[in-house]
Coordinates of C-alpha atoms and ligand atoms in Angstrom, one line a residue:
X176 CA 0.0 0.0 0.0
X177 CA 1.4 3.6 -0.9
X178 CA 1.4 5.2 2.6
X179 CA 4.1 2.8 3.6
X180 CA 5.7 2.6 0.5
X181 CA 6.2 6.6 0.5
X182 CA 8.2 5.6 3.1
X183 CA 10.8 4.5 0.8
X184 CA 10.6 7.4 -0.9
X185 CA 11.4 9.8 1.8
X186 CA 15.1 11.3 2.2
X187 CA 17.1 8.7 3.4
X188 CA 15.0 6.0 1.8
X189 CA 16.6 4.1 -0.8
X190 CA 14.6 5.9 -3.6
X191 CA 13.4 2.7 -5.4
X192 CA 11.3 2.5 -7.8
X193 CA 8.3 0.4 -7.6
X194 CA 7.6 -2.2 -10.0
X195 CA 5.6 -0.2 -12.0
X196 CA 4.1 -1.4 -15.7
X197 CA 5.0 -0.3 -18.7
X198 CA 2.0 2.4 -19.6
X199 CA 1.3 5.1 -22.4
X200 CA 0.3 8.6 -20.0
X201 CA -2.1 10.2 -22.9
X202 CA -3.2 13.4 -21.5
X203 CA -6.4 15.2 -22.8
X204 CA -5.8 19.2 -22.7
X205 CA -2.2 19.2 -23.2
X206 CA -2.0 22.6 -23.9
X207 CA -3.2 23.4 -21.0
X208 CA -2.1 25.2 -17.9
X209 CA -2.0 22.3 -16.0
X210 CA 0.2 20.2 -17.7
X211 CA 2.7 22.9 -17.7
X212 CA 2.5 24.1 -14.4
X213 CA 1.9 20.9 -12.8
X214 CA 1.4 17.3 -14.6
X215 CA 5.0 17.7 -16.9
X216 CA 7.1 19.1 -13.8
X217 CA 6.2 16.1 -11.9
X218 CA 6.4 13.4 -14.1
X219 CA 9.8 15.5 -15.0
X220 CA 10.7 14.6 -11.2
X221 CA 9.0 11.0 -10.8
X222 CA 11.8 10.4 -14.1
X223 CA 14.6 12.2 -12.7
X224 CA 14.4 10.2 -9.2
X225 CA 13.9 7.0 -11.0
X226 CA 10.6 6.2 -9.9
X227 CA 8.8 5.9 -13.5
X228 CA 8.1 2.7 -15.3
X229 CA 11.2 1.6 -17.0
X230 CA 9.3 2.1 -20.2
X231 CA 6.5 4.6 -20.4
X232 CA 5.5 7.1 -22.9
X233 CA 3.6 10.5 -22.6
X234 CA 1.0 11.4 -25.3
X235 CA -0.1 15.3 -25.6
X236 CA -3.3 15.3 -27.2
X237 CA -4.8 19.0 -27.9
X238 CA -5.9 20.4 -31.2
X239 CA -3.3 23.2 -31.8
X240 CA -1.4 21.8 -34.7
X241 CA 2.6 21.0 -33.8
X242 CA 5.3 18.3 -33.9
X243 CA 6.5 16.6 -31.3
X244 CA 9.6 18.6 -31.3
X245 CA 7.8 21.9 -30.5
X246 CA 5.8 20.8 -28.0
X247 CA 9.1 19.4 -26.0
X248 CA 10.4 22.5 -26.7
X249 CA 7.6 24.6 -25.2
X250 CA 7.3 22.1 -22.1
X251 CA 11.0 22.5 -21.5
X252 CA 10.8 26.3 -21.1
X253 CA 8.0 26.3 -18.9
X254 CA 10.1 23.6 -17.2
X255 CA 12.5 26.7 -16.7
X256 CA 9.5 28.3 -15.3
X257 CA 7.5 25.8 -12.6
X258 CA 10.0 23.0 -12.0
X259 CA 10.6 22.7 -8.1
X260 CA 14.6 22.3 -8.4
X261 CA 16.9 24.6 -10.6
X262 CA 18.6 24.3 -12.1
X263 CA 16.9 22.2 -14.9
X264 CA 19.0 18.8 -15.6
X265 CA 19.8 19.2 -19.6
X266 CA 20.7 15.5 -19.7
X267 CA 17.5 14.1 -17.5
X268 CA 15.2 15.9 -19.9
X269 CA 17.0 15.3 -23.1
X270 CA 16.2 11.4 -21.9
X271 CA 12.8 12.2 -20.2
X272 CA 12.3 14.2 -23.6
X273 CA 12.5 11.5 -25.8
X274 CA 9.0 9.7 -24.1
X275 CA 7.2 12.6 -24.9
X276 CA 5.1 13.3 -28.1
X277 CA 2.5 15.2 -29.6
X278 CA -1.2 14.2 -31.0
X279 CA -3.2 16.7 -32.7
X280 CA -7.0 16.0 -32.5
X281 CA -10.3 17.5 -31.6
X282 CA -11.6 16.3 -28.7
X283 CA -15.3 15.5 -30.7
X284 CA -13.8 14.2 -34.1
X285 CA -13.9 10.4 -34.1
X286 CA -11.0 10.5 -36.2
X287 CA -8.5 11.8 -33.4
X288 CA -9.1 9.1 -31.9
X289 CA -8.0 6.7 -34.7
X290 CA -4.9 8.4 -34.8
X291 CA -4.2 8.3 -31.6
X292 CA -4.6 4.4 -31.8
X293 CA -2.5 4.1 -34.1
X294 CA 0.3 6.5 -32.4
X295 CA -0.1 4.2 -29.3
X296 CA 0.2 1.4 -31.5
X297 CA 3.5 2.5 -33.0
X298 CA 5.3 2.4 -30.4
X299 CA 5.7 -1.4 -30.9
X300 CA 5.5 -2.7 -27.4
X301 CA 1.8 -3.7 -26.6
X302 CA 2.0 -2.7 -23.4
X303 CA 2.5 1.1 -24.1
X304 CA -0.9 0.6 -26.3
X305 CA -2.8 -1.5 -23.5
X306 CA -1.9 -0.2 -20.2
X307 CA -3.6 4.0 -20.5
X308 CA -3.9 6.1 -17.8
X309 CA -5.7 8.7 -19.4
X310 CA -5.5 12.6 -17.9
X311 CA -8.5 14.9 -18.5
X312 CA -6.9 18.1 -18.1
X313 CA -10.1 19.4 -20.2
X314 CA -13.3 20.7 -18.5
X315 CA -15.7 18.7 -16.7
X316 CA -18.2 19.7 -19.7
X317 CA -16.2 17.3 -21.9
X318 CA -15.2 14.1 -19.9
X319 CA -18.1 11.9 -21.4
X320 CA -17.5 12.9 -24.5
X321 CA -13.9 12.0 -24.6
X322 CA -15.0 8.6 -22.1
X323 CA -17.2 7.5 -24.4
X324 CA -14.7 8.2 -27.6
X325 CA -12.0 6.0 -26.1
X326 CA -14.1 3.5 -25.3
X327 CA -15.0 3.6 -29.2
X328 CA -11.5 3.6 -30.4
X329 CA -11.1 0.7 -27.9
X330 CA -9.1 2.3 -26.1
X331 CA -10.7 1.8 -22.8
X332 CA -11.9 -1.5 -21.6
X333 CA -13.4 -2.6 -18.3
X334 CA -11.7 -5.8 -18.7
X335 CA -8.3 -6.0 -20.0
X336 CA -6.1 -6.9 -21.9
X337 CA -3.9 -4.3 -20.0
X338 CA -5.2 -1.9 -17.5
X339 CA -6.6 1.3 -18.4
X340 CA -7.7 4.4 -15.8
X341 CA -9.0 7.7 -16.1
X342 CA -7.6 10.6 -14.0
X343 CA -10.1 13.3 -13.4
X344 CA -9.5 16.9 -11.8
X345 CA -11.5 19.2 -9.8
X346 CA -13.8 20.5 -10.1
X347 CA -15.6 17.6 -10.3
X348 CA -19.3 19.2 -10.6
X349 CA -21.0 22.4 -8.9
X350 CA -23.5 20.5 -6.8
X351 CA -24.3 17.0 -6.0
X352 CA -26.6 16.5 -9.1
X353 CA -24.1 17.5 -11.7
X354 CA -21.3 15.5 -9.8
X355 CA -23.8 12.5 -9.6
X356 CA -23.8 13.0 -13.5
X357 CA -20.2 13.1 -14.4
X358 CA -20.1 9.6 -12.2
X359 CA -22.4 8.3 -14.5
X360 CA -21.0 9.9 -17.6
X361 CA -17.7 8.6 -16.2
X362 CA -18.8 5.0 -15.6
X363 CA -20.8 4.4 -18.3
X364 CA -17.4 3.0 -20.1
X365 CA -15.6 2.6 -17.2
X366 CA -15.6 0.8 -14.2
X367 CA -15.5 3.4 -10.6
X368 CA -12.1 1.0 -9.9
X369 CA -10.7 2.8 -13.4
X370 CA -11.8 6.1 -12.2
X371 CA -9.2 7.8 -10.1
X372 CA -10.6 11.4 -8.9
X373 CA -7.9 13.8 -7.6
X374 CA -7.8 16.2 -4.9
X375 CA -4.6 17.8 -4.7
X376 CA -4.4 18.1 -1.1
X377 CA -4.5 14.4 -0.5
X378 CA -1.0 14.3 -2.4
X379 CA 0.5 16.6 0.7
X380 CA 3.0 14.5 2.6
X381 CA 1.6 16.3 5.8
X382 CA -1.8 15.4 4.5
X383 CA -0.8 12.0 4.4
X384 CA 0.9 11.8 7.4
X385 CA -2.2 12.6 9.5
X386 CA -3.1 8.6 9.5
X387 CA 0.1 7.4 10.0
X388 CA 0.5 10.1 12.9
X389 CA -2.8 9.1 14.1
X390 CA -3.2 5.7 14.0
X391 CA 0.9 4.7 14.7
X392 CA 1.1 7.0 18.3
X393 CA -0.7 5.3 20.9
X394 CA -0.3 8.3 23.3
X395 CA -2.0 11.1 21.0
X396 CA -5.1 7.9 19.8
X397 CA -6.4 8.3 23.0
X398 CA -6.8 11.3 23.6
X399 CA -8.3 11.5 20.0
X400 CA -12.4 11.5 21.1
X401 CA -14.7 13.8 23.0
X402 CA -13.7 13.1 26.1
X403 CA -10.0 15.0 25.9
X404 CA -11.0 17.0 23.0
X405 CA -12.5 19.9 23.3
X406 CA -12.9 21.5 19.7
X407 CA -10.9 21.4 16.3
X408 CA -9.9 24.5 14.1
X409 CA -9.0 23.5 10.5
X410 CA -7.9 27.0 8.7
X411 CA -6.3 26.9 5.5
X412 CA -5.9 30.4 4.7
X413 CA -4.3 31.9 1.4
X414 CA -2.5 35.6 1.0
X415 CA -3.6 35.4 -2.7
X416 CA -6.6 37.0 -3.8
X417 CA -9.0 35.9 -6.6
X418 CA -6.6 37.8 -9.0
X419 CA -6.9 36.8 -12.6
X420 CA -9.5 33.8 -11.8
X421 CA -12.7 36.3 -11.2
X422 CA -14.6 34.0 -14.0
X423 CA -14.0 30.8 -12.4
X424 CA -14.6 32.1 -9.0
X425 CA -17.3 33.9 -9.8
X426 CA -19.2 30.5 -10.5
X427 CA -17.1 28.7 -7.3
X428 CA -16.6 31.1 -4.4
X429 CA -14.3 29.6 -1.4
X430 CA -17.5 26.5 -0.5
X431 CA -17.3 25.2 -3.6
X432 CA -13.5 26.2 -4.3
X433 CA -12.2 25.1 -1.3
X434 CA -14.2 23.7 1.4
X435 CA -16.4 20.7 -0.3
X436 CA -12.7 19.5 -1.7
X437 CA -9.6 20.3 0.5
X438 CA -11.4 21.2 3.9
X439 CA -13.5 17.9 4.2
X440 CA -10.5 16.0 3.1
X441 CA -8.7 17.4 5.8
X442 CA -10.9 16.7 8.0
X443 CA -12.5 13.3 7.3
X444 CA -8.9 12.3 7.9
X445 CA -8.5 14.1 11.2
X446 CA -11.9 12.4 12.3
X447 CA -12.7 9.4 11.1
X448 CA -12.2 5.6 12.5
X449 CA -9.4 3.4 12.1
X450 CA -9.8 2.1 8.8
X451 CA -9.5 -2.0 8.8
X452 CA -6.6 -2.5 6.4
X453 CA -4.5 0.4 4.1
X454 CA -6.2 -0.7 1.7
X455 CA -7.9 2.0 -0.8
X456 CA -11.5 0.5 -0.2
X457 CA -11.1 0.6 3.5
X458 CA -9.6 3.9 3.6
X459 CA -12.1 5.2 1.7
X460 CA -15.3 3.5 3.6
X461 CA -14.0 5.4 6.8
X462 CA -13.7 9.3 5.1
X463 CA -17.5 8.8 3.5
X464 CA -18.9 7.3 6.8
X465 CA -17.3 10.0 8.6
X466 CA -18.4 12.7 6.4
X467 CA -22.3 11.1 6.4
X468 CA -21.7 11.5 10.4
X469 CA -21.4 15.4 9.8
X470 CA -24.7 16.5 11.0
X471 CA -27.3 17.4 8.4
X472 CA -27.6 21.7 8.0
X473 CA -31.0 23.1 7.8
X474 CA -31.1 26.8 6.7
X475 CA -31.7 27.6 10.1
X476 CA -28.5 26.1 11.3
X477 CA -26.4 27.6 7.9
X478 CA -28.1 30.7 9.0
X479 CA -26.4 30.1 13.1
X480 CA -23.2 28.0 12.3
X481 CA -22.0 29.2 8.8
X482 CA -20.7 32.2 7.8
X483 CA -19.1 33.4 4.4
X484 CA -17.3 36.7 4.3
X485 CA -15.8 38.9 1.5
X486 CA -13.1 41.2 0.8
X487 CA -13.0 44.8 0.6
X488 CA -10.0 46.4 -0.7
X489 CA -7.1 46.7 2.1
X490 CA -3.3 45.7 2.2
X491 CA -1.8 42.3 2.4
X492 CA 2.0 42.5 3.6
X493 CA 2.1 46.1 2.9
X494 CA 0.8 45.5 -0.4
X495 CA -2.6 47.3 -1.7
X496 CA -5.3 44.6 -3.0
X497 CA -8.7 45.7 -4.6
X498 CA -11.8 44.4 -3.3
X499 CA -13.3 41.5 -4.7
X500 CA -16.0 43.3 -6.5
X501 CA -13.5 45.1 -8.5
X502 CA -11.6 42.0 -9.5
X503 CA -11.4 41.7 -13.0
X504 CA -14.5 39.5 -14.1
X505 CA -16.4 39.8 -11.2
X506 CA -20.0 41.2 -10.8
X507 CA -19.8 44.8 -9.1
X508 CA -22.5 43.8 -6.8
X509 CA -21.1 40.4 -6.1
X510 CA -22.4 38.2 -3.0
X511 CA -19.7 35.3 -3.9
X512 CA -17.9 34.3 -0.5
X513 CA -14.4 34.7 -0.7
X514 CA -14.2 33.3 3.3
X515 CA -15.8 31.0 4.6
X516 CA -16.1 29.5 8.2
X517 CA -18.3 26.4 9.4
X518 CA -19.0 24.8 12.5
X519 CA -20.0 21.9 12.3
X520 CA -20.6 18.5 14.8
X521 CA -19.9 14.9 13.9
X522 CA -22.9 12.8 15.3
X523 CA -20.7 9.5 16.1
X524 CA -19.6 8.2 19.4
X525 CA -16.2 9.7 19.1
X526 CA -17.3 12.9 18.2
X527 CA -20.5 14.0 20.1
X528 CA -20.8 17.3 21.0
X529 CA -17.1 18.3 19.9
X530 CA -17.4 21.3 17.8
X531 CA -15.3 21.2 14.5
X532 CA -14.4 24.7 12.9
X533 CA -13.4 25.2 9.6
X534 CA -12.4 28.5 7.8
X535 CA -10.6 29.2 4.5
X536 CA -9.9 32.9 2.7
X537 CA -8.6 34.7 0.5
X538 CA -6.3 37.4 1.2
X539 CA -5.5 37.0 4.8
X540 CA -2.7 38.0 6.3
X541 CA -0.8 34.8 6.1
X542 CA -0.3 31.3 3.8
X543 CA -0.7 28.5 6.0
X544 CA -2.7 25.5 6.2
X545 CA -3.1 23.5 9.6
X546 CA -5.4 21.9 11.9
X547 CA -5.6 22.2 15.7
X548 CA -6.3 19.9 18.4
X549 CA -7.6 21.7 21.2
X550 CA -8.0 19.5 24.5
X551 CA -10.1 20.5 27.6
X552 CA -8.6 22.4 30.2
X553 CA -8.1 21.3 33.7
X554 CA -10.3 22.4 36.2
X555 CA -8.3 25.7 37.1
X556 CA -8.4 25.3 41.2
X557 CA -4.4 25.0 42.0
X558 CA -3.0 28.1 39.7
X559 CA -6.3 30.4 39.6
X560 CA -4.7 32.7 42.0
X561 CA -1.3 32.8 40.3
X562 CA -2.6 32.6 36.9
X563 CA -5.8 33.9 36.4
X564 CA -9.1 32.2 35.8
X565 CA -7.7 31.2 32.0
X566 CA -4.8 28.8 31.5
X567 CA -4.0 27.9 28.2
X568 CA -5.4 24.4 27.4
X569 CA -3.2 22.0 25.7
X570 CA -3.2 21.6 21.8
X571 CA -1.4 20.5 19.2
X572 CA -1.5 21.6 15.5
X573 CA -0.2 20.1 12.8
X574 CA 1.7 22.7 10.7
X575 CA 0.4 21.5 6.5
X576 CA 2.2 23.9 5.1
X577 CA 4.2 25.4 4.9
X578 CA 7.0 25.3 7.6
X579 CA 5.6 21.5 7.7
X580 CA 5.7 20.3 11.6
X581 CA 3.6 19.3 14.3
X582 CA 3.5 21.0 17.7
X583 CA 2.7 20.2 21.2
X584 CA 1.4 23.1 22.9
X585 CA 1.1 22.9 27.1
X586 CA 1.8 25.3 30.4
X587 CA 5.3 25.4 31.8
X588 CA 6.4 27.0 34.8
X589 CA 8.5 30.3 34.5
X590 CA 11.7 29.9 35.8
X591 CA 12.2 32.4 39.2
X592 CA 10.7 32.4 43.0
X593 CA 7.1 33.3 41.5
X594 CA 4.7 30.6 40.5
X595 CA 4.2 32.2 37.1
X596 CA 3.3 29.8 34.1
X597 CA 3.3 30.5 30.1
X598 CA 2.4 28.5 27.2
X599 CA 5.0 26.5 25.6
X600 CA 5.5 24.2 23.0
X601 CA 7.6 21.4 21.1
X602 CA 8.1 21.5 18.1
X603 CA 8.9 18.3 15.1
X604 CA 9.7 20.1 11.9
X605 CA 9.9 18.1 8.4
X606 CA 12.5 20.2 7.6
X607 CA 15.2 19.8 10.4
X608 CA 14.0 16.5 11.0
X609 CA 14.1 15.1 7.2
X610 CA 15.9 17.7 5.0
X611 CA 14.0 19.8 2.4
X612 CA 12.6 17.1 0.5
X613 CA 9.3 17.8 -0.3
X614 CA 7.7 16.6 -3.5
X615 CA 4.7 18.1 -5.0
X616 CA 1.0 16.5 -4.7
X617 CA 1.0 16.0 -8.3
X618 CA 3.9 13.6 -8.1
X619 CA 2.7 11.5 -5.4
X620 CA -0.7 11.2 -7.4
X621 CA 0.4 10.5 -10.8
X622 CA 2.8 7.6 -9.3
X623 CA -0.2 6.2 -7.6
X624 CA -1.9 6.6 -10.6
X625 CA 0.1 4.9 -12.6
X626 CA 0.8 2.2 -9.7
X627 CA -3.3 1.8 -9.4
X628 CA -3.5 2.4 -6.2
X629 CA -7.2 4.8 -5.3
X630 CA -6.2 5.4 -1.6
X631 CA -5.3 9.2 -2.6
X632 CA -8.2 9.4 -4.8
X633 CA -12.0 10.4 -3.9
X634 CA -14.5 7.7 -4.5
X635 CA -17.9 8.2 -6.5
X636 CA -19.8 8.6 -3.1
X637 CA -16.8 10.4 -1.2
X638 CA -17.6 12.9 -4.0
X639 CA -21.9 13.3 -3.5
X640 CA -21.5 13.8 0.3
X641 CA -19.2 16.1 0.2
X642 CA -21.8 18.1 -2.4
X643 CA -24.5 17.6 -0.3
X644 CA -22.7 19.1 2.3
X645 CA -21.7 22.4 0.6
X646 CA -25.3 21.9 -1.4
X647 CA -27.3 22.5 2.0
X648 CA -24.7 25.5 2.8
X649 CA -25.6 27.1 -0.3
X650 CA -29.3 26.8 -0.8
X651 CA -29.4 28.4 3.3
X652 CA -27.5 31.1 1.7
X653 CA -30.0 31.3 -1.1
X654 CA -31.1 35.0 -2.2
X655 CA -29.6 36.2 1.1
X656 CA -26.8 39.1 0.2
X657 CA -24.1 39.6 2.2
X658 CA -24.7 41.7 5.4
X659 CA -21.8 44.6 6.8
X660 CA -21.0 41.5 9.0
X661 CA -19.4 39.5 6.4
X662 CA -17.2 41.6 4.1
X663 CA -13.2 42.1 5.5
X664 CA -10.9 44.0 4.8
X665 CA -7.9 42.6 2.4
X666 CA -5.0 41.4 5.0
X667 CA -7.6 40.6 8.1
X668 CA -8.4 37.4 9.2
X669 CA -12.0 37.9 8.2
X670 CA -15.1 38.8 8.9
X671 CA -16.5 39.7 12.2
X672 CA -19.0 37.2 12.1
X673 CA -16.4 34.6 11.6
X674 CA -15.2 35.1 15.4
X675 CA -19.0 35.5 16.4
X676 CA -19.5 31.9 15.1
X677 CA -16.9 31.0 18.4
X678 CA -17.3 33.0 20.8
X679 CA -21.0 31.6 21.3
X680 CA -19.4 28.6 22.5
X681 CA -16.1 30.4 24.6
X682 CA -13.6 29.8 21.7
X683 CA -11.3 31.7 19.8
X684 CA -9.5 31.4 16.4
X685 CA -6.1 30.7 16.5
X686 CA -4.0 32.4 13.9
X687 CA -1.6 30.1 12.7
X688 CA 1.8 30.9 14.0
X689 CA 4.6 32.7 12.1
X690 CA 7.5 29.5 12.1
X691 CA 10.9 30.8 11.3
Ligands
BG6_793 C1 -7.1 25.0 -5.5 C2 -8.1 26.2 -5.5 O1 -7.8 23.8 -5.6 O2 -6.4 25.0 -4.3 C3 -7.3 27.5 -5.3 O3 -8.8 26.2 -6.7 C4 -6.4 27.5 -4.1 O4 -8.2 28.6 -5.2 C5 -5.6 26.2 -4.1 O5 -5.6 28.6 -4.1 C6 -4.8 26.0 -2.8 O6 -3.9 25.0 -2.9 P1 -2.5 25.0 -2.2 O7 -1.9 23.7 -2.5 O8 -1.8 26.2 -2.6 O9 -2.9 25.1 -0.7

């Protein structure tokens, strides 16, 4: 199973490659962003550290007409541009180069597809024509279109010879009923085992280290229910602003962007059970049983435990922003949550009653993702006098990114004659501990990809109860604008009402600490 393979992988491990099958990569959009920014870079690095196949072959397929030879060229300078290490290794991608190559084709002419055949085909070695894993870097809009042409071309089988899979991106949908139909569209050639669904965040090594840190530390798994725990902040919050994506996140806003995806990842993996095996299917069965757990939001409760902010112009670092509403592509009168914060309750027997709080935004003052573990407090009789009424409770908060690490927070006794106590913590970085090797998402998921392995991936169902989550948000929100509670300035942490939403229950945000 990958989790403990990725051992292996890590600094220190011996780097070897698994025994991974010889596959064609044939990826739909190839003249996309994506596959410059992200999919080439890190098949670039899977090459370079020796963890591809032996033999593999990548196919761009797009329709702007070009050779092979230009489209290496153009991937190599934006190589130059988004590769994680610099300087670029002229000799791994003059060999890396030489799997690469170019099919022109229209994504709804049947004969693209014949040619692409037959460009699989010529590559002599039936494997690189058999096994596909096939990358739809194209828009949701167009997956059963180009599903069901493969499956034409026989391309794509459910049942061998050779394996073929289907990588999709997010979004995947807008709402439960247009993600229920790309599963269908999806599966109507295809099996769900062929479908592998990403989320980027699951291809964090922090990420993935929340089940291994969970279920391999006896001392923190107990204390992992209601009964030490007192409530749980997941914030991922971003300096960027919408900048040039106004369009896309016009139609998105941060629910849809951001929480429904990355948030309930994050969190079905903080709360869920013990999974029986690593296997993907058991993995899997715990994050959707969790997220069905998450108790059902009427409009009332979106009204009392949900709130969505948006920015007003202000300063992030010293830098000026505009507000959202004069982002380029957005409505002047835009109600389109740019923040959002939830609090929500798990109704299992581990979870009863512990609050879970969730916020993500745009243009805060900081980039940092983590989640915090916040224990109940002692009962304060021995150090009220010296100490006040409030002592810190314990937590511990596991740093995502960036500064990657996990701290221990607790009370400790100020050294002198007075009984005076502060806050301390202990800190494990990644960093210090394992040296700056940190590989991007995309190159964890691709290698799973290509090894078959879903764990990482978001199952059919994973993907509808996560939208019926966020669908319930939204339709509370329904023809309700935005009140002065809810916009922020650029560089805050976010709307007032974001801090209401805790303090009902005693509880404060914790802004995610500056880690030098
Ligand atoms: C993407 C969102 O899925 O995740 C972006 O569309 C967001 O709006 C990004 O900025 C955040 O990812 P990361 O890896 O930078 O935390």
């Amino acid at each position: 199973m990958h989790i403990l393979n990725s051992l292996d992988k890590a600094p220190g491990g011996n780097g070897d490659r698994k025994n991974l099958d010889t596959c064609s990569i044939v990826i739909f959009g190839a003249s996309g962003d994506l596959t410059a920014r992200k999919l080439i870079p890190a098949l670039y690095h899977l090459f370079k550290e020796n963890q591809m196949p032996a033999t593999f072959r990548v196919v761009g397929f797009a329709r702007r007409e070009k050779t092979d030879a230009v489209w290496r060229q153009e991937l190599r300078t934006a190589l130059e541009q988004f590769s994680r290490t610099h300087p670029v290794d002229n000799a791994v991608w003059a060999a890396f180069a030489d799997n690469i190559f170019y099919c022109v084709g229209d994504l709804t002419d049947d004969a693209a597809y014949s040619k692409l055949e037959a460009r699989l085909s010529a590559f002599g070695d039936p494997a690189l024509r058999e096994n596909l894993l096939f990358y739809l870097a194209i828009s949701p809009s167009q997956f059963g279109e180009v599903v069901e042409q493969v499956h034409r071309s026989q391309l794509l089988k459910r049942e061998g010879p050779g394996w073929q899979r289907i990588v999709v991106e997010k979004p995947f949908g807008h709402d439960l009923a247009s993600a229920h139909k790309l599963n269908h569209e999806l599966t109507r050639y295809a099996n769900e085992s062929q479908v592998f669904r990403i989320d980027h965040y699951l291809g964090k090594e922090t990420v993935q280290n929340i089940l291994m840190f969970r279920f391999s530390n006896s001392i923190f798994e107990r204390l992992w229910t209601r009964e030490s725990v007192d409530h749980i902040q997941i914030t991922v919050s971003e300096k960027i602003g919408v900048g040039e994506r106004g369009g896309y996140y016009e139609e998105a806003g941060a629910l849809r962007d951001m929480v429904q995806n990355h948030m309930l990842q994050v969190l079905s993996l903080i709360a869920m059970e013990p999974p029986v095996s690593l296997e993907a299917e058991s993995v899997r069965d715990e994050k959707v049983k969790l997220l069905k757990s998450i108790r059902p939001l009427t409009s009332e409760d979106v009204a009392r435990q949900i709130v969505r902010g948006q920015y007003f112009a202000g300063a992030v670092g010293g830098q000026p922003r505009p507000g959202y509403r004069q982002e380029t592509k957005v409505k002047p009168d835009s109600n389109v949550e740019t923040f959002a914060a939830l609090k929500l309750f798990i109704d299992n027997w581990r979870w009863s009653g512990v609050p879970f709080y969730l916020r993500t935004g745009k243009n805060l003052p900081m980039s940092a993702s983590e989640v915090r573990i916040q224990f109940r407090p002692t009962p304060n009789v021995l150090f009220a006098a010296q100490c006040g009424t409030q002592l810190d409770a314990n937590a511990l908060t596991l740093r995502l990114q960036p500064n990657e690490g996990i701290s221990l927070h607790f009370n400790g006794k100020v050294p002198g004659m007075s009984l005076g106590m502060r806050p301390v913590r202990m800190h494990f970085s990644y960093d210090s501990e394992f040296g700056a090797y940190t590989p991007e998402a995309y190159e964890r998921l691709l290698l799973e990809a290509i090894a078959g392995d879903a764990t990482l991936f978001i199952r059919h169902d994973e993907v509808e109860t996560a939208w019926k989550i966020a669908d319930s948000i939204r339709t509370g929100w329904e023809g309700k604008p935005l009140t002065n509670r809810e916009f922020y300035a650029a560089g805050t942490w976010g709307p007032i009402a974001a801090d209401d939403l805790l303090a009902t229950l005693g509880h404060t945000w914790h802004e995610p600490q500056v880690i030098k």
